[in-house]
Coordinates of C-alpha atoms in Angstrom, one line a residue:
M1 CA -78.9 134.5 14.1
D2 CA -77.7 137.1 16.6
H3 CA -75.9 140.4 15.8
N4 CA -72.5 139.1 16.6
S5 CA -73.0 136.2 14.3
D6 CA -74.0 138.6 11.5
I7 CA -70.8 140.6 12.0
T8 CA -68.7 137.4 11.9
D9 CA -70.3 136.2 8.7
W10 CA -69.8 139.6 7.0
E11 CA -66.2 139.8 8.0
F12 CA -65.6 136.2 6.8
A13 CA -67.2 137.0 3.4
L14 CA -65.2 140.2 3.1
E15 CA -62.0 138.3 3.8
S16 CA -62.8 135.7 1.1
I17 CA -62.2 138.3 -1.7
Q18 CA -59.1 139.8 -0.2
Q19 CA -57.1 136.6 -0.2
P20 CA -57.3 133.2 -1.9
I21 CA -60.2 131.1 -0.7
D22 CA -58.9 129.3 2.3
M23 CA -61.4 126.6 3.0
E24 CA -61.7 122.8 2.6
L25 CA -64.5 121.9 0.3
D26 CA -65.9 118.4 0.3
S27 CA -66.2 117.2 -3.3
G28 CA -69.6 115.8 -2.7
Q29 CA -71.1 119.0 -1.1
Y30 CA -72.6 122.2 -2.3
S31 CA -72.9 125.2 -0.1
S32 CA -73.7 128.9 -0.3
L33 CA -72.7 132.0 1.7
A34 CA -74.6 135.2 1.4
A35 CA -74.2 138.7 2.9
P36 CA -76.5 139.3 5.9
S37 CA -79.0 142.0 6.0
P38 CA -80.7 143.3 9.2
V39 CA -83.7 144.6 7.2
H40 CA -86.8 142.4 7.6
D41 CA -89.7 144.5 6.5
R42 CA -88.9 144.9 2.8
A43 CA -89.9 142.2 0.3
D44 CA -87.0 143.1 -2.1
V45 CA -84.3 142.8 0.5
L46 CA -82.6 139.5 1.3
E47 CA -83.0 138.5 4.9
P48 CA -79.8 137.5 6.8
F49 CA -79.1 133.8 6.4
Q50 CA -76.4 131.2 6.2
L51 CA -77.3 127.9 4.5
P52 CA -75.7 124.9 6.1
T53 CA -73.9 122.5 3.8
P54 CA -76.3 119.6 3.1
P55 CA -75.0 116.1 3.9
Q56 CA -73.4 114.2 1.0
S57 CA -76.2 111.7 0.7
T58 CA -78.6 114.5 -0.3
S59 CA -76.3 116.6 -2.4
P60 CA -77.4 116.8 -6.1
P61 CA -74.7 115.0 -8.1
A62 CA -75.1 117.5 -11.0
R63 CA -74.1 120.4 -8.7
A64 CA -71.6 118.6 -6.5
F65 CA -68.5 120.0 -8.1
L66 CA -69.6 123.7 -7.6
H67 CA -69.1 125.9 -4.5
Q68 CA -70.6 129.4 -4.4
I69 CA -69.2 132.2 -2.4
A70 CA -70.2 135.8 -2.0
C71 CA -67.9 138.4 -3.7
L72 CA -68.4 141.7 -2.0
R73 CA -66.4 144.0 -4.2
D74 CA -69.4 145.6 -5.8
Y75 CA -71.7 145.7 -2.8
P76 CA -73.0 149.1 -1.6
A77 CA -71.4 150.4 1.6
S78 CA -74.4 149.5 3.7
P79 CA -75.2 145.8 3.7
S80 CA -78.8 146.6 4.7
S81 CA -79.5 147.8 1.2
T82 CA -78.3 144.6 -0.6
T83 CA -81.1 143.1 -2.7
V84 CA -81.5 139.6 -4.0
D85 CA -80.6 140.6 -7.5
E86 CA -77.4 142.4 -6.4
L87 CA -76.4 139.4 -4.3
N88 CA -76.9 137.0 -7.1
E89 CA -74.7 139.2 -9.4
N90 CA -71.9 138.9 -6.9
L91 CA -71.9 135.2 -6.4
I92 CA -69.0 133.3 -8.0
S93 CA -68.9 129.5 -8.5
V94 CA -65.7 127.6 -7.8
S95 CA -64.9 124.0 -8.4
S96 CA -64.9 122.0 -5.2
A97 CA -62.1 119.8 -6.6
F98 CA -59.9 122.5 -8.1
F99 CA -59.9 125.4 -5.6
P100 CA -56.9 127.2 -4.2
N101 CA -56.1 124.9 -1.3
A102 CA -57.2 121.7 -2.8
Q103 CA -53.7 120.1 -2.7
I104 CA -54.6 118.0 -5.7
H105 CA -51.0 118.5 -7.0
I106 CA -47.6 119.0 -5.3
L107 CA -47.4 122.5 -6.9
P108 CA -49.8 125.3 -5.9
P109 CA -52.3 126.5 -8.5
D110 CA -51.1 129.4 -10.7
L111 CA -53.8 129.4 -13.4
L112 CA -57.5 130.1 -13.4
L113 CA -59.8 128.4 -16.0
L114 CA -63.2 130.0 -16.5
S115 CA -65.8 127.7 -18.0
S116 CA -68.6 128.9 -20.3
D117 CA -71.1 128.8 -17.4
A118 CA -68.8 131.0 -15.2
V119 CA -67.2 128.3 -13.0
Y120 CA -63.6 128.9 -11.8
F121 CA -61.1 126.1 -11.7
Y122 CA -57.7 126.7 -9.9
L123 CA -54.9 124.5 -11.3
G124 CA -51.3 124.4 -12.3
R125 CA -50.2 125.7 -15.6
N126 CA -47.4 123.2 -15.9
V127 CA -49.7 120.3 -15.5
L128 CA -51.6 121.3 -18.7
S129 CA -48.7 122.5 -20.7
D130 CA -46.6 119.3 -20.0
S131 CA -49.4 117.0 -21.1
S132 CA -51.0 118.9 -23.9
A133 CA -49.6 118.6 -27.4
N134 CA -51.0 122.0 -28.6
A135 CA -50.6 124.2 -25.5
F136 CA -54.3 123.6 -24.5
N137 CA -55.5 124.3 -28.0
G138 CA -53.3 127.4 -28.0
L139 CA -55.0 129.1 -25.1
L140 CA -51.9 128.9 -22.9
S141 CA -49.8 130.7 -25.5
K142 CA -52.2 133.7 -25.9
P143 CA -52.1 136.9 -23.8
Q144 CA -54.1 136.3 -20.7
S145 CA -55.9 138.6 -18.3
K146 CA -54.9 138.7 -14.6
S147 CA -57.1 138.0 -11.6
A148 CA -57.1 140.1 -8.4
H149 CA -54.4 137.7 -7.0
N150 CA -52.2 138.0 -10.1
M151 CA -53.2 134.7 -11.6
N152 CA -53.6 134.2 -15.3
V153 CA -57.3 133.7 -16.3
V154 CA -58.1 131.6 -19.3
F155 CA -61.6 131.4 -20.7
V156 CA -62.6 127.9 -21.9
P157 CA -65.7 127.5 -24.1
E158 CA -66.7 124.2 -22.5
H159 CA -69.4 123.8 -19.9
S160 CA -68.1 123.2 -16.4
A161 CA -69.5 119.6 -16.3
V162 CA -67.3 118.8 -19.3
L163 CA -64.3 120.7 -18.1
N164 CA -64.5 119.1 -14.7
I165 CA -64.2 115.6 -16.4
V166 CA -61.3 116.8 -18.6
L167 CA -59.3 118.2 -15.7
H168 CA -59.9 115.1 -13.5
T169 CA -58.6 113.0 -16.3
V170 CA -55.5 115.1 -16.9
Y171 CA -54.8 115.0 -13.1
G172 CA -55.4 111.2 -13.1
V173 CA -58.2 111.2 -10.5
S174 CA -61.7 109.8 -10.8
C175 CA -64.8 111.9 -11.2
A176 CA -67.2 109.0 -10.8
H177 CA -68.6 110.4 -7.5
Y178 CA -70.1 113.3 -9.6
A179 CA -72.2 110.7 -11.6
P180 CA -71.7 112.6 -14.9
A181 CA -74.1 111.9 -17.7
F182 CA -73.0 110.0 -20.8
E183 CA -73.4 113.2 -22.9
S184 CA -70.9 115.0 -20.6
L185 CA -68.5 112.0 -20.8
S186 CA -68.7 111.9 -24.6
S187 CA -68.1 115.7 -24.8
A188 CA -65.2 115.4 -22.4
V189 CA -63.5 112.8 -24.6
T190 CA -63.9 115.1 -27.6
A191 CA -62.6 118.0 -25.5
L192 CA -59.5 116.0 -24.5
A193 CA -58.5 115.5 -28.2
K194 CA -59.3 119.2 -28.9
Y195 CA -57.0 120.4 -26.1
G196 CA -54.1 118.2 -27.1
F197 CA -54.5 115.2 -24.8
L198 CA -54.4 112.0 -26.7
P199 CA -57.6 110.0 -25.7
S200 CA -56.0 106.6 -26.2
R201 CA -53.3 107.6 -23.7
F202 CA -55.5 109.1 -21.0
I203 CA -58.3 106.5 -21.5
A204 CA -56.2 103.4 -21.3
P205 CA -57.4 100.3 -19.4
A206 CA -57.6 100.7 -15.6
T207 CA -57.6 104.5 -15.8
P208 CA -60.4 106.3 -14.0
L209 CA -62.2 107.6 -17.1
Y210 CA -61.8 104.2 -18.9
I211 CA -63.6 102.5 -16.0
L212 CA -66.3 105.2 -15.9
L213 CA -66.9 105.0 -19.7
L214 CA -67.0 101.2 -19.7
S215 CA -69.7 101.3 -17.0
Q216 CA -71.9 103.0 -19.6
A217 CA -71.6 100.3 -22.1
P218 CA -74.7 98.3 -21.2
L219 CA -76.8 101.5 -21.5
Y220 CA -75.2 103.2 -24.5
P221 CA -73.4 100.4 -26.4
I222 CA -73.4 101.8 -30.0
D223 CA -72.7 105.4 -28.8
L224 CA -69.7 104.3 -26.7
Y225 CA -68.5 102.0 -29.5
T226 CA -68.8 105.0 -31.9
L227 CA -66.9 107.2 -29.5
A228 CA -64.1 104.7 -29.2
A229 CA -63.9 104.2 -32.9
T230 CA -63.8 108.0 -33.6
H231 CA -60.7 108.4 -31.3
D232 CA -59.3 104.9 -32.2
M233 CA -59.5 103.7 -28.6
Y234 CA -59.3 100.0 -29.5
D235 CA -59.0 98.9 -25.8
L236 CA -62.3 100.5 -25.1
A237 CA -64.0 99.3 -28.3
V238 CA -63.3 95.6 -27.7
P239 CA -65.2 95.1 -24.4
T240 CA -67.9 97.5 -25.6
S241 CA -68.5 95.4 -28.7
S242 CA -69.8 92.5 -26.5
H243 CA -72.8 94.6 -25.7
L244 CA -73.6 95.0 -29.5
L245 CA -74.5 91.4 -30.2
S246 CA -78.2 92.4 -30.2
F247 CA -77.6 95.5 -32.3
S248 CA -79.1 95.3 -35.7
V249 CA -76.3 96.1 -38.3
D250 CA -79.1 96.8 -40.8
S251 CA -79.9 100.0 -38.9
V252 CA -76.5 101.5 -39.5
S253 CA -77.1 104.9 -41.2
D254 CA -74.7 106.6 -43.5
D255 CA -73.8 109.1 -40.8
L256 CA -73.1 106.4 -38.3
A257 CA -71.0 104.5 -40.8
E258 CA -69.0 107.6 -41.5
R259 CA -68.4 108.2 -37.8
L260 CA -67.5 104.6 -37.1
G261 CA -65.0 104.5 -40.0
A262 CA -64.2 101.6 -42.3
K263 CA -62.0 99.7 -39.8
Y264 CA -64.4 99.6 -36.8
L265 CA -67.5 99.1 -39.0
R266 CA -65.9 96.1 -40.7
R267 CA -65.0 94.6 -37.3
L268 CA -68.6 95.0 -36.1
F269 CA -70.0 93.3 -39.2
F270 CA -67.4 90.5 -39.0
L271 CA -68.3 89.9 -35.4
H272 CA -72.0 89.5 -36.2
L273 CA -71.3 87.4 -39.3
G274 CA -68.7 85.3 -37.6
R275 CA -71.0 84.3 -34.7
V276 CA -73.9 83.4 -37.0
D277 CA -71.6 81.2 -39.1
A278 CA -70.2 79.6 -35.9
L279 CA -73.8 78.8 -34.7
K280 CA -74.5 77.1 -38.0
R281 CA -71.4 75.0 -37.8
I282 CA -72.3 74.0 -34.2
L283 CA -76.0 73.1 -34.9
L284 CA -76.0 71.5 -38.3
P285 CA -74.2 68.2 -37.5
P286 CA -76.7 65.7 -36.0
P287 CA -76.0 63.4 -33.0
R288 CA -73.8 60.5 -33.9
P289 CA -75.6 57.2 -34.3
H290 CA -74.7 54.3 -32.0
A291 CA -74.1 50.7 -32.8
P292 CA -77.4 49.0 -33.6
T293 CA -79.1 46.9 -30.9
S294 CA -82.0 44.6 -30.8
A295 CA -84.2 47.5 -29.6
C296 CA -82.8 50.2 -31.8
S297 CA -81.6 49.7 -35.4
F298 CA -80.0 52.2 -37.8
D299 CA -83.4 52.8 -39.3
D300 CA -84.8 53.6 -35.9
Q301 CA -82.1 56.2 -35.3
K302 CA -82.9 58.0 -38.5
S303 CA -85.9 59.6 -36.8
L304 CA -83.6 61.4 -34.4
T305 CA -81.5 62.6 -37.3
R306 CA -84.5 64.0 -39.1
A307 CA -85.9 65.6 -35.9
W308 CA -82.5 67.2 -35.1
A309 CA -82.3 68.6 -38.7
L310 CA -85.7 70.2 -38.4
A311 CA -84.9 71.8 -35.0
A312 CA -81.5 72.9 -36.1
A313 CA -82.9 74.4 -39.3
Y314 CA -85.4 76.4 -37.3
L315 CA -82.6 77.8 -35.1
V316 CA -80.3 78.6 -38.0
W317 CA -83.1 80.3 -39.9
N318 CA -83.6 82.6 -36.9
A319 CA -79.9 82.7 -36.0
K320 CA -78.7 85.9 -34.3
P321 CA -75.3 86.8 -32.8
D322 CA -76.9 87.1 -29.4
M323 CA -78.9 83.8 -29.4
S324 CA -79.2 82.6 -25.8
V325 CA -78.3 79.2 -24.5
S326 CA -81.8 78.8 -23.1
T327 CA -83.3 79.2 -26.5
M328 CA -81.1 76.4 -27.8
V329 CA -81.9 74.1 -24.9
S330 CA -85.7 74.8 -25.1
T331 CA -85.7 73.9 -28.8
L332 CA -83.5 70.8 -28.8
S333 CA -84.2 69.1 -25.5
P334 CA -87.8 68.2 -26.3
L335 CA -86.5 65.9 -29.1
G336 CA -85.6 63.4 -26.4
K337 CA -89.4 62.8 -25.7
L338 CA -89.6 61.1 -29.1
L339 CA -87.0 58.5 -28.2
S340 CA -87.6 55.2 -26.6
C341 CA -83.9 54.1 -26.7
D342 CA -81.9 55.1 -23.6
I343 CA -78.6 55.1 -25.6
C344 CA -80.2 57.6 -28.1
Q345 CA -81.4 59.8 -25.3
E346 CA -78.0 59.9 -23.6
G347 CA -76.4 60.6 -27.0
L348 CA -78.8 63.5 -27.6
R349 CA -78.1 65.0 -24.2
S350 CA -74.4 64.8 -24.8
H351 CA -74.7 66.4 -28.2
I352 CA -76.7 69.3 -26.7
R353 CA -74.2 69.8 -24.0
N354 CA -71.3 69.9 -26.5
A355 CA -73.2 72.4 -28.7
I356 CA -73.8 74.7 -25.6
V357 CA -70.2 74.6 -24.6
Q358 CA -69.0 75.5 -28.2
W359 CA -71.5 78.4 -28.4
S360 CA -70.5 79.7 -25.0
V361 CA -66.8 79.9 -26.0
T362 CA -67.5 81.5 -29.4
K363 CA -65.8 84.9 -29.6
R364 CA -68.1 87.7 -28.4
T365 CA -66.0 90.7 -29.2
I366 CA -64.3 92.3 -32.2

């Protein structure tokens, strides 16, 4: 990097603290800008550098919503004496989705939210106040400090990963490209309720956060179902419950039962019990006998009835809400090997097909 390039970078960094950040930030990128230093022979002095923004395919998802810039207000007069520690102390992190010129809303930002891990979010005060039932948990009604650009600054005790999800939800845009962890999503739903945003309204079917949460159902079925039950999000609890057919209701602890609540715990128990009862009703009736022939009398057909009863009893004894069709077929189909009558074999195959169809259409959700 030549001398002219050093001066250009220094002037650009200085300008960044004298006016709002005027740069377009890609939501999937993370970049840094540091003050240059011409000193190269000291180990405690940061050498001049400018890190290029990495391509989106290599950007760490967990850091993708941050953008760090150098804040030079507290730097010494001579940039050559700037140390690594001093530079780190003057770096500020700004959301790459909610920055001054993000144009995420028709109105320009007039409020700064500062997360617990010191990340700044620029947004419109009216967007929060109009949607929140409690003035953002009362934070908007309290006296607020002013930034250098005369913006109100509100400290929010949530981590930036959680606050990022909350703000995306309030603004009605997806945050799926950040690949947030389930723990962050769960905390964000709790934070929505805390700050006066009704979860059942902002996490309705087809909304971005609803789709993102539902994608976690195969991995965290009971956790997501509990989250939906806690905030009475019935539309989310219903499709999630289909992933709980293999869940053992015997393992429900007192704490989990309390968080689920009586209504959703009852629905989960009834889903399991209802499917087991349905399986019994489907399997217990044996195949219908056919009219006796010279090769197969009523007494001959009793052997099929007894064999079916034994196989059905085995399945019913081990009945589970998530019993697979393949288990039923592998248990019942071998009965045909014991039959010499073609009519009996066709009747058995028809009875098995009918049982499979009935089990396939049995209700799988609360």
